CSV table of C-alpha atoms in Angstrom, one decimal:
chain,number,residue,atom,x,y,z
K,523,MET,CA,89.8,56.9,128.8
K,524,PHE,CA,91.6,55.4,126.1
K,525,ARG,CA,88.7,52.8,125.2
K,526,THR,CA,85.8,55.4,125.1
K,527,LYS,CA,88.0,58.1,122.8
K,528,ARG,CA,88.7,54.9,120.2
K,529,SER,CA,85.2,53.9,120.6
K,530,GLY,CA,83.5,57.2,119.7
K,531,LEU,CA,85.9,57.4,116.8
K,532,VAL,CA,85.1,54.0,115.3
K,533,ARG,CA,81.1,55.1,115.6
K,534,ARG,CA,81.6,58.3,113.9
K,535,LEU,CA,83.6,56.6,111.0
K,536,TRP,CA,80.6,54.1,110.5
K,537,ARG,CA,77.9,56.7,111.1
K,538,SER,CA,80.1,58.9,107.7
K,539,ARG,CA,80.2,55.3,106.0
K,540,ALA,CA,79.2,55.5,102.5
K,541,PRO,CA,74.9,55.9,101.7
K,542,VAL,CA,72.8,53.6,100.0
K,543,GLU,CA,69.6,53.1,97.6
K,544,GLY,CA,66.8,53.6,100.9
K,545,ASP,CA,69.0,55.3,103.7
K,546,GLY,CA,67.2,58.2,102.8
K,547,GLU,CA,70.7,59.9,102.0
K,548,THR,CA,71.2,58.5,98.8
K,549,ASP,CA,73.5,61.5,96.2
K,550,THR,CA,71.9,61.0,92.9
K,551,ARG,CA,74.3,63.3,91.9
K,552,THR,CA,77.0,61.0,92.4
K,553,HIS,CA,75.2,58.4,90.0
K,554,GLY,CA,72.5,59.4,88.4
K,555,SER,CA,70.5,58.0,85.7
K,556,GLY,CA,70.5,56.3,82.5
K,557,GLY,CA,71.8,58.0,79.3
K,558,CYS,CA,73.8,58.5,76.3
K,559,CYS,CA,77.3,59.7,76.6
K,560,MET,CA,78.1,58.7,80.4
K,561,GLY,CA,80.7,57.6,81.6
K,562,LYS,CA,79.3,54.8,84.4
K,563,SER,CA,76.1,54.5,86.5
K,564,THR,CA,75.5,52.7,89.7
K,565,LYS,CA,72.9,51.7,91.1
K,566,VAL,CA,72.7,50.5,95.7
K,567,SER,CA,69.9,48.3,96.6
K,568,LYS,CA,69.8,48.6,100.6
K,569,SER,CA,71.1,45.6,101.9
K,570,ASN,CA,68.9,43.3,104.0
K,571,PRO,CA,69.5,43.7,107.7
K,572,GLY,CA,71.5,40.3,108.2
K,573,THR,CA,74.0,41.5,106.2
K,574,GLU,CA,73.7,45.4,107.6
K,575,ALA,CA,74.6,44.0,111.0
K,576,GLU,CA,77.3,41.6,110.0
K,577,LEU,CA,79.3,44.5,107.9
K,578,LYS,CA,79.0,46.5,111.0
K,579,ALA,CA,80.2,44.6,112.9
K,580,LEU,CA,82.9,42.8,110.6
K,581,THR,CA,83.8,47.0,110.4
K,582,HIS,CA,83.9,47.6,113.8
K,583,SER,CA,86.2,44.7,114.5
K,584,ILE,CA,88.6,46.1,111.8
K,585,LEU,CA,88.2,49.4,113.3
K,586,LYS,CA,89.1,48.6,116.5
K,587,LYS,CA,92.6,47.6,115.4
K,588,ILE,CA,93.3,50.5,114.1
K,589,LYS,CA,96.2,52.8,115.7
K,590,GLU,CA,94.1,55.8,117.4
K,591,LYS,CA,96.2,58.1,115.1
K,592,GLN,CA,94.8,56.0,112.0
K,593,LEU,CA,91.4,56.6,113.6
K,594,GLU,CA,91.8,60.1,113.3
K,595,ALA,CA,93.3,60.4,110.2
K,596,LEU,CA,91.1,58.2,108.4
K,597,LEU,CA,87.5,59.8,110.3
K,598,GLN,CA,89.1,63.6,109.3
K,599,ALA,CA,89.8,61.7,105.5
K,600,VAL,CA,85.5,60.4,105.1
K,601,GLU,CA,83.9,63.8,107.1
K,602,SER,CA,86.1,66.3,104.7
K,603,LYS,CA,84.9,63.7,102.0
K,604,GLY,CA,88.9,63.7,100.4
K,605,GLY,CA,89.1,67.5,101.5
K,606,ALA,CA,91.6,67.3,103.7
K,607,ARG,CA,95.2,66.4,103.0
K,608,THR,CA,95.2,63.0,105.4
K,609,PRO,CA,98.1,60.9,105.1
K,610,CYS,CA,98.1,57.4,104.6
K,611,LEU,CA,96.3,54.4,106.1
K,612,LEU,CA,99.2,51.9,106.0
K,613,LEU,CA,97.5,48.2,106.6
K,614,PRO,CA,98.2,44.6,105.6
K,615,SER,CA,97.4,44.0,101.9
K,616,LYS,CA,97.0,40.3,102.3
K,617,VAL,CA,94.2,40.3,105.1
K,618,ASP,CA,90.8,39.1,103.8
K,619,SER,CA,87.6,39.3,105.1
K,620,LYS,CA,84.7,37.0,104.8
K,621,LEU,CA,80.8,38.9,104.8
K,622,GLY,CA,78.4,36.4,103.5
K,623,GLN,CA,79.5,34.4,100.8
K,624,HIS,CA,82.0,36.6,99.6
K,625,SER,CA,85.8,37.2,100.7
K,626,TYR,CA,87.3,41.2,100.2
K,627,THR,CA,90.8,42.3,100.9
K,628,LEU,CA,90.9,44.4,104.0
K,629,PRO,CA,91.6,47.6,101.7
K,630,LEU,CA,88.8,46.8,99.5
K,631,LEU,CA,86.2,45.8,102.3
K,632,LEU,CA,87.2,49.6,103.7
K,633,TYR,CA,86.4,51.3,100.0
K,634,LYS,CA,83.5,49.6,100.0
K,635,VAL,CA,82.0,50.9,103.7
K,636,PHE,CA,83.2,54.5,102.8
K,637,ARG,CA,83.0,55.6,99.4
K,638,TRP,CA,81.4,52.5,96.8
K,639,PRO,CA,78.9,50.2,98.1
K,640,ASP,CA,78.8,48.3,95.0
K,641,LEU,CA,82.3,47.5,94.4
K,642,ARG,CA,83.3,44.4,93.5
K,643,HIS,CA,86.6,44.2,92.3
K,644,SER,CA,90.3,46.1,92.8
K,645,SER,CA,90.6,46.2,89.1
K,646,GLU,CA,87.7,48.9,88.8
K,647,LEU,CA,89.9,51.4,90.9
K,648,LYS,CA,93.0,53.5,90.6
K,649,ARG,CA,95.4,54.6,93.1
K,650,LEU,CA,95.8,58.9,93.2
K,651,SER,CA,99.2,59.6,92.6
K,652,CYS,CA,99.4,61.6,96.1
K,653,CYS,CA,99.0,57.6,97.8
K,654,GLU,CA,102.3,56.2,99.4
K,655,SER,CA,101.3,53.1,97.4
K,656,TYR,CA,101.2,55.0,94.2
K,657,GLY,CA,103.1,52.9,91.6
K,658,LYS,CA,103.8,49.7,93.8
K,659,ILE,CA,103.4,46.3,93.2
K,660,ASN,CA,102.6,43.8,96.0
K,661,PRO,CA,103.7,45.8,98.6
K,662,GLU,CA,103.7,44.1,102.4
K,663,LEU,CA,101.9,47.5,103.8
K,664,VAL,CA,98.9,49.1,101.3
K,665,CYS,CA,97.0,52.1,101.9
K,666,CYS,CA,93.8,51.8,102.4
K,667,ASN,CA,92.7,55.4,103.1
K,668,PRO,CA,89.5,55.7,100.8
K,669,HIS,CA,90.4,59.2,99.3
K,670,HIS,CA,93.5,58.2,98.0
K,671,MET,CA,91.6,56.0,95.4
K,672,SER,CA,89.5,57.0,92.5
K,673,ARG,CA,86.9,54.8,90.1
K,674,LEU,CA,88.0,54.3,86.9
K,675,CYS,CA,85.6,55.4,84.3
K,676,GLU,CA,83.8,53.0,81.9
K,677,LEU,CA,84.1,54.4,78.5
K,678,GLU,CA,81.2,54.0,75.5
K,679,SER,CA,81.5,52.3,72.4
K,680,PRO,CA,83.8,54.6,69.9
K,681,PRO,CA,80.8,56.0,67.2
K,682,PRO,CA,80.9,55.0,63.3
K,683,PRO,CA,83.7,56.3,61.2
K,684,TYR,CA,81.6,59.0,59.4
K,685,SER,CA,84.4,61.4,57.6
K,686,ARG,CA,88.5,60.5,58.0
K,687,TYR,CA,89.2,63.4,60.2
K,688,PRO,CA,87.1,65.2,62.6
K,689,MET,CA,85.3,68.0,62.0
K,690,ASP,CA,87.5,70.4,64.8
K,691,PHE,CA,91.1,69.0,62.4
K,692,LEU,CA,89.0,70.3,59.6
K,693,LYS,CA,89.1,74.3,61.2
K,694,PRO,CA,91.7,77.1,59.7
K,695,PRO,CA,94.8,77.6,62.2
K,696,ASP,CA,94.4,81.5,62.1
K,697,SER,CA,93.2,81.9,65.5
K,698,PRO,CA,93.5,84.7,67.2
K,699,ASP,CA,95.0,84.9,70.3
K,700,SER,CA,93.6,82.0,72.7
K,701,VAL,CA,89.8,82.3,72.0
K,702,PRO,CA,88.8,79.2,71.4
K,703,SER,CA,86.6,78.4,68.0
K,704,SER,CA,84.0,76.5,69.7
K,705,THR,CA,82.2,79.2,69.6
K,706,GLU,CA,80.5,77.6,66.2
K,707,THR,CA,81.8,74.3,66.1
K,708,GLY,CA,81.6,73.0,68.8
K,709,GLY,CA,86.1,72.4,69.3
K,710,THR,CA,89.0,74.4,70.2
K,711,ASN,CA,91.4,75.3,67.3
K,712,CYS,CA,94.8,75.1,69.3
K,713,SER,CA,97.0,76.6,67.0
K,714,ALA,CA,98.8,77.8,70.1
K,715,PRO,CA,101.3,78.1,71.6
K,716,VAL,CA,101.2,81.1,69.1
K,717,GLY,CA,98.2,82.1,72.0
K,718,LEU,CA,100.1,81.4,75.1
K,719,SER,CA,101.7,84.5,75.4
K,720,ASP,CA,101.0,84.6,79.3
K,721,SER,CA,102.7,80.7,79.7
K,722,GLN,CA,105.6,82.2,77.2
K,723,ALA,CA,106.8,85.0,79.3
K,724,LEU,CA,106.8,82.4,82.5
K,725,GLN,CA,109.4,80.8,80.3
K,726,GLU,CA,111.2,83.6,79.4
K,727,SER,CA,111.8,84.6,82.4
K,728,GLY,CA,114.1,81.0,83.3
K,729,GLU,CA,111.0,79.4,84.7
K,730,ARG,CA,110.4,75.6,84.6
K,731,ALA,CA,109.0,75.1,80.7
K,732,HIS,CA,105.2,73.7,81.5
K,733,TRP,CA,103.6,70.8,80.2
K,734,CYS,CA,100.4,72.3,79.8
K,735,VAL,CA,98.3,75.3,80.4
K,736,VAL,CA,94.9,75.5,82.0
K,737,ALA,CA,91.8,78.6,80.4
K,738,TYR,CA,89.1,78.9,82.6
K,739,TRP,CA,85.9,80.2,80.8
K,740,GLU,CA,82.2,81.2,81.6
K,741,GLU,CA,79.7,80.8,78.6
K,742,LYS,CA,82.2,82.6,75.6
K,743,THR,CA,84.3,85.1,77.9
K,744,ARG,CA,87.5,83.6,79.2
K,745,VAL,CA,88.6,84.9,82.6
K,746,GLY,CA,91.6,85.7,84.5
K,747,ARG,CA,94.8,84.6,83.0
K,748,LEU,CA,95.8,81.8,81.4
K,749,TYR,CA,97.4,79.1,84.2
K,750,SER,CA,100.6,77.4,83.6
K,751,VAL,CA,101.3,73.9,85.2
K,752,GLN,CA,104.9,72.6,86.1
K,753,GLU,CA,104.2,70.6,88.7
K,754,PRO,CA,102.5,66.9,88.1
K,755,SER,CA,99.3,67.4,89.5
K,756,LEU,CA,97.1,70.1,89.8
K,757,ASP,CA,93.7,70.8,91.9
K,758,ILE,CA,91.6,72.9,90.1
K,759,PHE,CA,88.3,74.3,92.3
K,760,TYR,CA,85.9,76.8,93.5
K,761,ASP,CA,86.4,76.1,97.4
K,762,LEU,CA,88.8,73.4,98.7
K,763,PRO,CA,89.6,73.1,102.6
K,764,GLN,CA,92.7,72.7,102.3
K,765,GLY,CA,93.0,73.4,98.4
K,766,ASN,CA,96.8,74.3,96.8
K,767,GLY,CA,96.4,74.8,93.0
K,768,PHE,CA,94.1,76.8,90.6
K,769,CYS,CA,91.5,78.7,92.7
K,770,LEU,CA,88.7,79.2,90.8
K,771,GLY,CA,86.8,81.4,93.4
K,772,GLN,CA,89.5,83.4,93.1
K,773,LEU,CA,88.4,84.9,89.9
K,774,SER,CA,86.8,88.1,89.1
K,775,SER,CA,83.9,87.5,87.0
K,776,ASP,CA,81.8,90.2,85.0
K,777,ASN,CA,78.8,87.7,84.3
K,778,LYS,CA,76.0,88.2,86.3
K,779,SER,CA,74.2,85.4,85.0
K,780,GLN,CA,72.4,83.1,87.9
K,781,LEU,CA,72.7,79.9,85.9
K,782,VAL,CA,76.8,80.6,86.1
K,783,GLN,CA,76.8,82.2,89.6
K,784,MET,CA,75.2,78.7,90.1
K,785,VAL,CA,77.1,76.3,88.2
K,786,ARG,CA,80.4,78.3,90.0
K,787,SER,CA,78.8,77.6,93.3
K,788,LYS,CA,78.9,74.1,93.0
K,789,ILE,CA,82.0,73.4,91.5
K,790,GLY,CA,83.4,72.6,94.7
K,791,TYR,CA,86.5,70.6,95.1
K,792,GLY,CA,87.2,70.3,91.3
K,793,ILE,CA,89.2,68.6,89.9
K,794,GLN,CA,92.8,66.6,89.8
K,795,LEU,CA,94.8,66.9,86.7
K,796,THR,CA,97.9,64.5,86.7
K,797,ARG,CA,100.6,64.0,84.3
K,798,GLU,CA,101.2,60.0,84.2
K,799,ARG,CA,103.4,58.3,82.6
K,800,ASP,CA,100.5,56.7,80.5
K,801,GLY,CA,99.0,60.3,79.8
K,802,VAL,CA,96.9,62.8,81.9
K,803,TRP,CA,94.4,61.9,83.9
K,804,VAL,CA,91.6,64.1,85.2
K,805,TYR,CA,90.2,63.2,89.4
K,806,ASN,CA,86.3,64.2,89.8
K,807,ARG,CA,86.8,65.9,93.4
K,808,SER,CA,83.8,67.5,93.1
K,809,CYS,CA,80.2,66.6,94.3
K,810,TYR,CA,78.5,66.3,90.4
K,811,PRO,CA,79.6,65.2,87.0
K,812,ILE,CA,81.9,66.9,85.0
K,813,PHE,CA,81.7,66.6,81.1
K,814,ILE,CA,84.9,65.9,78.8
K,815,LYS,CA,85.7,66.1,75.4
K,816,SER,CA,89.2,64.5,73.8
K,817,ALA,CA,90.6,63.5,70.8
K,818,THR,CA,92.4,60.6,73.0
K,819,LEU,CA,89.5,59.0,74.2
K,820,ASP,CA,87.5,58.3,70.9
K,821,ASN,CA,88.0,57.4,67.5
K,822,PRO,CA,90.0,59.8,65.9
K,823,ASP,CA,88.1,59.1,62.4
K,824,SER,CA,84.6,60.1,64.1
K,825,ARG,CA,83.8,63.4,62.6
K,826,THR,CA,82.3,64.3,66.1
K,827,LEU,CA,83.7,63.7,69.0
K,828,LEU,CA,82.0,62.2,72.3
K,829,VAL,CA,81.5,63.8,75.4
K,830,HIS,CA,82.1,61.6,78.7
K,831,LYS,CA,80.6,62.1,81.6
K,832,VAL,CA,82.4,61.3,84.8
K,833,PHE,CA,80.7,61.0,88.0
K,834,PRO,CA,81.9,62.3,91.4
K,835,GLY,CA,85.0,59.9,92.6
K,836,PHE,CA,86.2,58.8,89.3
K,837,SER,CA,89.3,59.0,87.0
K,838,ILE,CA,89.3,59.1,83.5
K,839,LYS,CA,92.7,59.2,81.2
K,840,ALA,CA,91.4,62.4,79.7
K,841,PHE,CA,94.7,62.6,77.5
K,842,ASP,CA,96.8,60.1,76.3
K,843,TYR,CA,100.1,60.7,75.0
K,844,GLN,CA,100.6,57.6,72.6
K,845,LYS,CA,97.5,58.2,70.6
K,846,ALA,CA,98.1,61.7,70.5
K,847,ASP,CA,101.5,60.5,68.6
K,848,SER,CA,99.8,58.8,66.3
K,849,LEU,CA,97.3,61.5,65.8
K,850,GLN,CA,100.1,63.2,64.0
K,851,ARG,CA,100.8,61.4,61.4
K,852,PRO,CA,104.0,62.7,60.5
K,853,ASN,CA,103.9,61.6,56.8
K,854,ASP,CA,100.6,62.8,55.9
K,855,HIS,CA,100.7,66.2,54.8
K,856,GLU,CA,97.0,67.3,54.9
K,857,PHE,CA,97.4,66.1,58.4
K,858,THR,CA,100.6,68.2,59.6
K,859,GLN,CA,99.0,71.4,58.8
K,860,GLN,CA,97.1,70.7,61.6
K,861,PRO,CA,99.3,69.7,64.2
K,862,ARG,CA,98.1,70.6,67.7
K,863,THR,CA,94.6,70.4,67.0
K,864,GLY,CA,94.7,67.2,68.6
K,865,PHE,CA,96.3,68.5,72.1
K,866,THR,CA,93.2,70.0,73.8
K,867,VAL,CA,90.7,68.7,76.1
K,868,GLN,CA,87.9,70.1,77.2
K,869,ILE,CA,86.3,69.5,80.2
K,870,SER,CA,82.8,71.6,81.6
K,871,PHE,CA,81.4,71.6,85.1
K,872,VAL,CA,77.9,70.3,86.1
K,873,LYS,CA,76.4,70.8,82.6
K,874,GLY,CA,76.9,69.1,79.4
K,875,TRP,CA,77.2,69.6,76.1
K,876,GLY,CA,77.1,67.8,72.8
K,877,GLN,CA,74.6,65.6,70.8
K,878,CYS,CA,73.1,64.3,74.4
K,879,TYR,CA,72.0,68.5,75.9
K,880,THR,CA,70.5,70.6,74.8
K,881,ARG,CA,73.3,72.6,74.5
K,882,GLN,CA,75.5,71.7,71.5
K,883,PHE,CA,78.8,73.7,72.2
K,884,ILE,CA,81.0,74.0,74.8
K,885,SER,CA,81.1,77.7,74.8
K,886,SER,CA,77.4,77.8,76.2
K,887,CYS,CA,78.1,76.2,79.2
K,888,PRO,CA,78.3,77.9,82.2
K,889,CYS,CA,82.3,77.1,83.1
K,890,TRP,CA,84.7,75.4,81.6
K,891,LEU,CA,88.2,74.8,81.2
K,892,GLU,CA,90.3,74.1,78.4
K,893,VAL,CA,93.3,72.5,79.2
K,894,ILE,CA,96.7,72.9,76.3
K,895,PHE,CA,99.3,70.6,76.1
K,896,ASN,CA,102.4,71.5,75.0
K,897,ASN,CA,103.9,68.7,72.8
K,898,ARG,CA,107.6,70.6,72.8
């Protein structure tokens, strides 16, 4: 009975492996096609029968050596596509597995099988903060849970310096409350925290200081209150099996647009926003791309900042503390009149905006977020 259950778990895991092109199951939403303002596009060719059989035999051999409880947790992580909270799968980090002419570490092989078939090197990956191995250097046992990892988003080359400052920095500071100037310019005037009255009330009541606040918008209308963030990591989602954070699905919206309703339903697991030592990272947990614009992602001297497309399963450093400090330019009188504009990041779900899209401004996007950082 013990062998039968273990074998059944292994078979279910193999059936739940990441599909490759030619399987008939490839999700084009995950990879996309060529174009500008993209994070990374990947196409995976179906392995030849010999390699497929070799991969299957190797994977089965590895999985059968794993404890039954670990197999159950791994299966839950894989079948829920990361939606369930699952423990780390701690395995020896220095065991290499031979596949054809290539040798892979044990973690890398499992990441290829269950997340990214085209994965070549561990340098393409970023460990999520929920993982026990996060921040540890060369541990004896490393987590092999494929949903405790994300893939690094590759950025485009920065645009040429058309002007001294981004257009966003030239907007007047008199923005009422938290209404974004993106309605007309595509940029958000972050003259707040004057407009952060919801968040300030928390601080005045003795709550721990926030490091950012999040506003959810549907086209030109903000939906719900500002969400103040104190914890290092925040899940923002529409529907997550074991979600705890900013649930967009609980917000009541008066928007009857079919497009808005369609995009809302596709937000799914949404994103994970995490404050780390080097900056703030965004991990796309959904099944569709997200789009991000941030002053610290590009050349700050360009007139128009790029909108970056981030595919499912990928992470991007949406806000860089060191670059943000340089954007303030404390000795530059002209710049210090607009000190907080660079402390806002805009994120849209499913639909992009900017020079590569029919929507020129984020306020035309069906569902989007404004993340405003507290620089005090």
